[in-house]
Coordinates of C-alpha atoms in Angstrom, one line a residue:
M19 CA 288.5 180.9 9.8
D20 CA 290.0 183.4 11.5
S21 CA 294.0 184.4 11.0
T22 CA 294.7 183.1 14.6
K23 CA 292.8 179.7 13.8
F24 CA 294.5 179.7 10.4
E25 CA 298.0 180.3 11.8
V26 CA 297.5 177.6 14.5
H27 CA 296.3 175.1 11.7
V28 CA 299.2 175.6 9.4
E29 CA 301.6 175.2 12.2
R30 CA 300.3 171.9 13.1
M31 CA 300.5 171.1 9.3
I32 CA 304.1 172.2 9.1
Q33 CA 304.9 169.8 12.2
L34 CA 303.4 167.1 10.7
S35 CA 305.4 167.6 7.5
K36 CA 308.5 167.5 9.7
E37 CA 307.5 164.4 11.9
K38 CA 305.8 162.2 9.7
P39 CA 307.1 162.6 6.2
L40 CA 306.1 160.3 3.4
L41 CA 309.1 159.2 1.8
P42 CA 308.2 157.7 -1.8
E43 CA 311.6 155.4 -1.7
T44 CA 309.7 153.5 1.5
Y45 CA 306.2 154.2 1.3
I46 CA 305.8 152.9 -2.2
P47 CA 306.3 149.0 -3.0
W48 CA 308.6 149.6 -5.9
D49 CA 309.4 145.9 -6.3
D50 CA 306.2 145.0 -7.0
E51 CA 305.4 143.7 -10.6
P52 CA 302.1 143.9 -12.6
D53 CA 300.5 140.8 -14.0
S54 CA 299.3 140.6 -17.6
D55 CA 295.7 141.6 -16.7
T56 CA 296.9 144.5 -14.0
L57 CA 295.6 147.9 -14.9
F58 CA 297.6 151.2 -14.7
M59 CA 294.8 153.5 -14.4
P60 CA 291.1 153.0 -13.9
E61 CA 289.1 152.3 -17.0
K62 CA 286.9 155.2 -16.5
L63 CA 289.7 157.7 -16.6
V64 CA 291.0 155.9 -19.9
S65 CA 290.1 158.5 -23.0
L66 CA 288.3 155.9 -25.0
E67 CA 286.8 153.8 -22.7
G68 CA 282.8 154.0 -22.8
H69 CA 283.0 154.8 -26.9
E70 CA 282.2 152.2 -29.4
L71 CA 285.6 152.1 -30.6
W72 CA 286.8 150.9 -27.0
A73 CA 285.4 147.2 -27.7
T74 CA 287.5 147.0 -31.1
L75 CA 290.8 147.1 -28.9
S76 CA 292.1 143.8 -27.4
K77 CA 292.5 143.7 -23.6
T78 CA 296.1 144.4 -24.1
Q79 CA 295.5 147.2 -26.2
Q80 CA 293.1 148.8 -23.6
I81 CA 295.5 148.2 -20.6
E82 CA 298.2 149.6 -22.7
I83 CA 296.7 152.9 -23.6
G84 CA 296.0 153.1 -20.0
R85 CA 299.4 152.6 -19.1
L86 CA 300.6 155.3 -21.6
E87 CA 297.7 157.7 -20.5
V88 CA 298.8 157.4 -16.8
V89 CA 302.5 158.2 -17.6
Q90 CA 301.3 161.2 -19.4
V91 CA 299.2 162.4 -16.6
M92 CA 302.1 161.8 -14.0
Y93 CA 304.3 163.7 -16.3
S94 CA 301.9 166.7 -16.4
Y95 CA 301.6 166.8 -13.0
A96 CA 305.4 166.5 -12.1
W97 CA 306.0 169.2 -14.8
S98 CA 303.1 171.7 -13.5
E99 CA 304.5 171.2 -9.9
T100 CA 308.0 172.3 -11.3
L101 CA 306.5 175.5 -12.4
A102 CA 304.7 175.9 -9.2
C103 CA 307.9 175.6 -7.1
Y104 CA 309.3 178.1 -9.4
F105 CA 306.9 180.5 -8.6
F106 CA 307.0 179.6 -4.6
N107 CA 310.9 180.3 -4.5
R108 CA 309.9 183.7 -6.3
H109 CA 307.1 184.3 -3.7
L110 CA 309.2 183.5 -0.9
L111 CA 311.7 186.5 -1.4
T112 CA 308.8 188.8 -0.5
L113 CA 308.2 187.2 2.8
N114 CA 309.5 187.2 6.0
P115 CA 311.5 183.9 7.0
D116 CA 310.2 183.8 10.3
S117 CA 306.4 184.1 9.0
V118 CA 304.1 181.2 9.0
E119 CA 303.5 181.5 5.3
Y120 CA 307.1 181.3 4.6
R121 CA 307.8 178.2 6.8
F122 CA 304.9 176.3 5.2
L123 CA 305.8 177.1 1.6
I124 CA 309.6 175.8 2.5
R125 CA 307.7 172.6 3.4
E126 CA 305.3 172.4 0.3
I127 CA 308.4 172.9 -1.7
I128 CA 310.0 170.2 -0.2
E129 CA 307.1 167.8 -0.5
E130 CA 306.3 169.0 -4.2
F131 CA 310.0 168.2 -5.2
R132 CA 309.7 164.8 -3.6
H133 CA 306.3 164.2 -5.5
Q134 CA 308.2 165.2 -8.7
E135 CA 310.9 162.6 -8.0
M136 CA 308.0 160.0 -7.1
F137 CA 306.3 160.7 -10.4
G138 CA 309.7 160.4 -12.2
M139 CA 310.4 156.8 -10.4
A140 CA 306.8 155.7 -11.4
I141 CA 307.4 156.6 -14.9
R142 CA 310.5 154.8 -15.2
K143 CA 308.9 151.9 -13.4
L144 CA 306.1 151.8 -16.4
D145 CA 308.8 152.1 -19.1
R146 CA 306.9 154.5 -21.0
K147 CA 307.9 157.8 -22.5
P148 CA 305.6 161.0 -22.0
I149 CA 304.9 163.3 -24.9
M150 CA 306.6 166.7 -24.0
P151 CA 304.7 169.8 -23.7
T152 CA 304.7 172.0 -26.8
R153 CA 306.4 175.7 -27.0
L154 CA 302.7 177.1 -26.5
H155 CA 302.5 175.1 -23.2
H156 CA 306.1 176.2 -22.2
F157 CA 305.3 180.0 -23.0
F158 CA 301.9 180.1 -21.2
G159 CA 303.4 178.0 -18.2
N160 CA 306.4 180.1 -17.7
F161 CA 304.4 183.6 -18.6
T162 CA 302.0 182.6 -15.1
V163 CA 304.7 182.1 -13.0
K164 CA 307.0 184.6 -13.9
W165 CA 304.7 187.7 -14.4
L166 CA 301.2 187.1 -12.9
P167 CA 300.3 188.3 -9.4
S168 CA 300.7 186.1 -6.6
S169 CA 296.8 185.8 -6.1
L170 CA 296.4 184.7 -10.0
V171 CA 299.3 182.1 -9.4
F172 CA 298.0 180.7 -6.5
M173 CA 294.8 180.3 -8.2
S174 CA 296.4 178.4 -11.2
V175 CA 298.3 176.3 -8.7
L176 CA 295.2 175.4 -6.8
S177 CA 293.2 174.7 -10.0
V178 CA 295.8 171.7 -10.7
E179 CA 296.0 170.5 -7.4
L180 CA 292.1 170.2 -7.1
M181 CA 292.1 168.2 -10.5
A182 CA 295.1 166.0 -9.7
D183 CA 293.6 165.3 -6.0
I184 CA 290.3 163.8 -7.9
Y185 CA 292.5 161.7 -10.3
A186 CA 294.6 160.5 -7.0
K187 CA 291.3 159.4 -5.3
H188 CA 290.2 157.6 -8.4
I189 CA 293.6 155.7 -8.5
R190 CA 294.1 154.7 -5.0
K191 CA 290.6 153.3 -4.6
D192 CA 290.7 151.0 -7.7
E193 CA 291.9 147.5 -6.5
K194 CA 292.7 146.3 -10.1
V195 CA 295.1 149.1 -10.5
Y196 CA 298.8 148.5 -10.2
S197 CA 300.1 148.8 -6.6
V198 CA 302.7 151.1 -7.5
M199 CA 300.2 153.8 -8.8
R200 CA 297.9 153.1 -6.3
K201 CA 300.5 153.8 -3.4
S202 CA 301.9 156.8 -5.3
S203 CA 298.4 158.4 -5.6
E204 CA 297.7 157.7 -2.0
L205 CA 300.9 159.6 -1.0
H206 CA 300.2 162.6 -3.4
H207 CA 296.7 162.7 -2.1
I208 CA 297.5 162.9 1.7
E209 CA 300.1 165.7 1.0
E210 CA 297.9 167.6 -1.4
G211 CA 295.3 167.7 0.8
R212 CA 297.6 170.0 3.1
H213 CA 298.4 172.3 0.3
I214 CA 294.9 172.4 -0.9
F215 CA 293.9 173.5 2.4
Y216 CA 296.3 176.2 2.7
T217 CA 296.0 177.6 -0.9
E218 CA 292.0 177.6 -0.5
T219 CA 292.2 179.7 2.9
W220 CA 295.0 182.0 1.9
L221 CA 292.7 182.6 -1.3
K222 CA 289.7 183.4 0.7
K223 CA 291.2 186.9 1.5
F224 CA 290.7 187.5 -2.5
T225 CA 287.7 185.5 -3.0
N226 CA 285.5 186.4 0.0
N227 CA 283.1 189.1 -1.3
A228 CA 285.0 189.4 -4.8
G229 CA 282.8 191.5 -7.1
F230 CA 281.9 190.7 -10.4
F231 CA 284.9 191.6 -12.0
K232 CA 287.3 189.8 -9.9
A233 CA 285.3 186.8 -9.7
T234 CA 285.0 186.6 -13.2
S235 CA 289.0 186.9 -13.7
Y236 CA 289.6 184.3 -11.0
S237 CA 287.1 182.0 -12.9
I238 CA 288.7 182.5 -16.4
I239 CA 292.1 181.8 -14.8
V240 CA 290.8 178.5 -13.2
M241 CA 289.0 177.7 -16.6
L242 CA 292.3 178.5 -18.6
N243 CA 294.5 176.3 -16.3
V244 CA 292.1 173.2 -16.4
Y245 CA 292.1 173.5 -20.1
F246 CA 295.7 173.9 -20.4
M247 CA 296.3 170.5 -18.4
R248 CA 293.7 168.8 -20.4
T249 CA 295.3 169.3 -23.5
L250 CA 298.2 167.2 -22.3
Y251 CA 296.7 164.2 -21.5
V252 CA 295.3 162.8 -24.9
Q253 CA 298.0 161.9 -27.7
K254 CA 297.7 160.5 -31.0
K255 CA 301.1 158.9 -30.7
F256 CA 299.7 156.6 -28.1
F257 CA 297.1 155.0 -30.5
E258 CA 300.0 154.9 -33.2
Q259 CA 302.1 152.9 -30.7
I260 CA 299.2 150.3 -29.8
G261 CA 299.0 149.4 -33.4
V262 CA 295.3 150.5 -34.5
S263 CA 294.5 150.6 -38.0
D264 CA 293.5 154.4 -38.1
P265 CA 295.5 156.4 -35.6
D266 CA 293.9 159.6 -36.6
L267 CA 290.2 158.3 -36.2
Y268 CA 290.8 156.6 -32.9
Y269 CA 292.5 159.8 -31.6
Q270 CA 289.7 162.1 -32.7
E271 CA 287.1 160.0 -31.3
A272 CA 289.1 159.5 -28.0
L273 CA 289.7 163.4 -27.3
K274 CA 285.9 164.1 -28.0
N275 CA 284.9 161.0 -25.5
Y276 CA 287.6 162.0 -22.8
N277 CA 286.3 166.0 -23.0
I278 CA 282.8 164.6 -22.0
K279 CA 284.1 162.2 -19.1
F280 CA 286.6 164.6 -18.0
V281 CA 283.8 166.9 -16.5
E282 CA 282.2 164.0 -14.7
H283 CA 285.6 162.3 -13.3
A284 CA 287.7 165.3 -12.9
L285 CA 286.2 168.5 -12.2
G286 CA 284.0 168.2 -9.3
A287 CA 286.2 170.0 -6.6
T288 CA 287.0 172.7 -9.2
V289 CA 283.9 173.4 -10.2
A290 CA 282.5 173.8 -6.3
F291 CA 285.7 176.1 -5.9
V292 CA 284.5 178.5 -8.6
K293 CA 280.9 178.3 -7.4
S294 CA 282.3 179.3 -3.6
F295 CA 283.5 182.7 -5.0
N296 CA 280.4 183.3 -7.3
G297 CA 282.6 182.7 -10.4
F298 CA 279.8 181.6 -12.6
N299 CA 278.0 184.1 -14.3
W300 CA 276.4 185.4 -17.6
L301 CA 279.8 185.9 -18.9
T302 CA 281.9 183.0 -17.7
K303 CA 279.1 180.3 -18.1
P304 CA 279.2 180.4 -21.6
L305 CA 283.1 180.3 -21.7
W306 CA 283.2 177.2 -19.4
N307 CA 280.7 175.5 -21.4
W308 CA 282.5 176.3 -24.7
A309 CA 286.1 175.2 -23.4
L310 CA 285.3 172.4 -21.0
N311 CA 281.7 171.4 -21.8
V312 CA 281.0 172.5 -18.0
K313 CA 277.2 173.3 -17.5
P314 CA 277.1 174.9 -13.9

């Protein structure tokens, strides 16, 4: 897409954001209550589902582990979007306030803050506590948004957006999932679609015709961000909370099981993006296979 067409499209997205905002307060049916058999996340996204230990859990335990894990996922996205907004504000200082990039990022920041509020409201509605990121997560997250070049931070942001968008698609399409979760995911999917389009197109000036070393560095950045987010999802404490006899065993098996399922259910768009700039080569293929079980 040439620069003129890109700017026209972005101007249209800015106007859409202003004229038809999706407000979590009214878009989501917060007064709806789940039934005893209502799911909170599609079972295929729950870490232990598909493993032989899944059948040892009662239906109540299966639903509860999904509830705990979706709260963790929502918190992880809210936290990552907070980091992204930190970077966007840093980046705005380098832009002309009248530029299309500046004006779009202002709209994106507004929408991302609404998303953070929405995730917080959903977490309170589900009445479960997420596990906070570790010191190592905080260190790498803050280092990325404070010190890396803009192109690499946009690459990092896109990595999470692509993954979150696939999760949102799975959740909003499953009629067995709690309506609050489905509508939250629908809202997030609609607005993230605009953010993804903008970021992917903006990054093309860096990824188009990228040589071996640039493509390799971009591929590694994407891989590290996906790995970084994945480590937040499955938690031993959740198996302690649902009362299994050996929480450590269940956790270890769930982690291995989820690492396999994650590739199938969460990484399709991310892998396609990396392929688009020839980011898989003799160096990065073994790294993706080792870190994420991806065999491009």
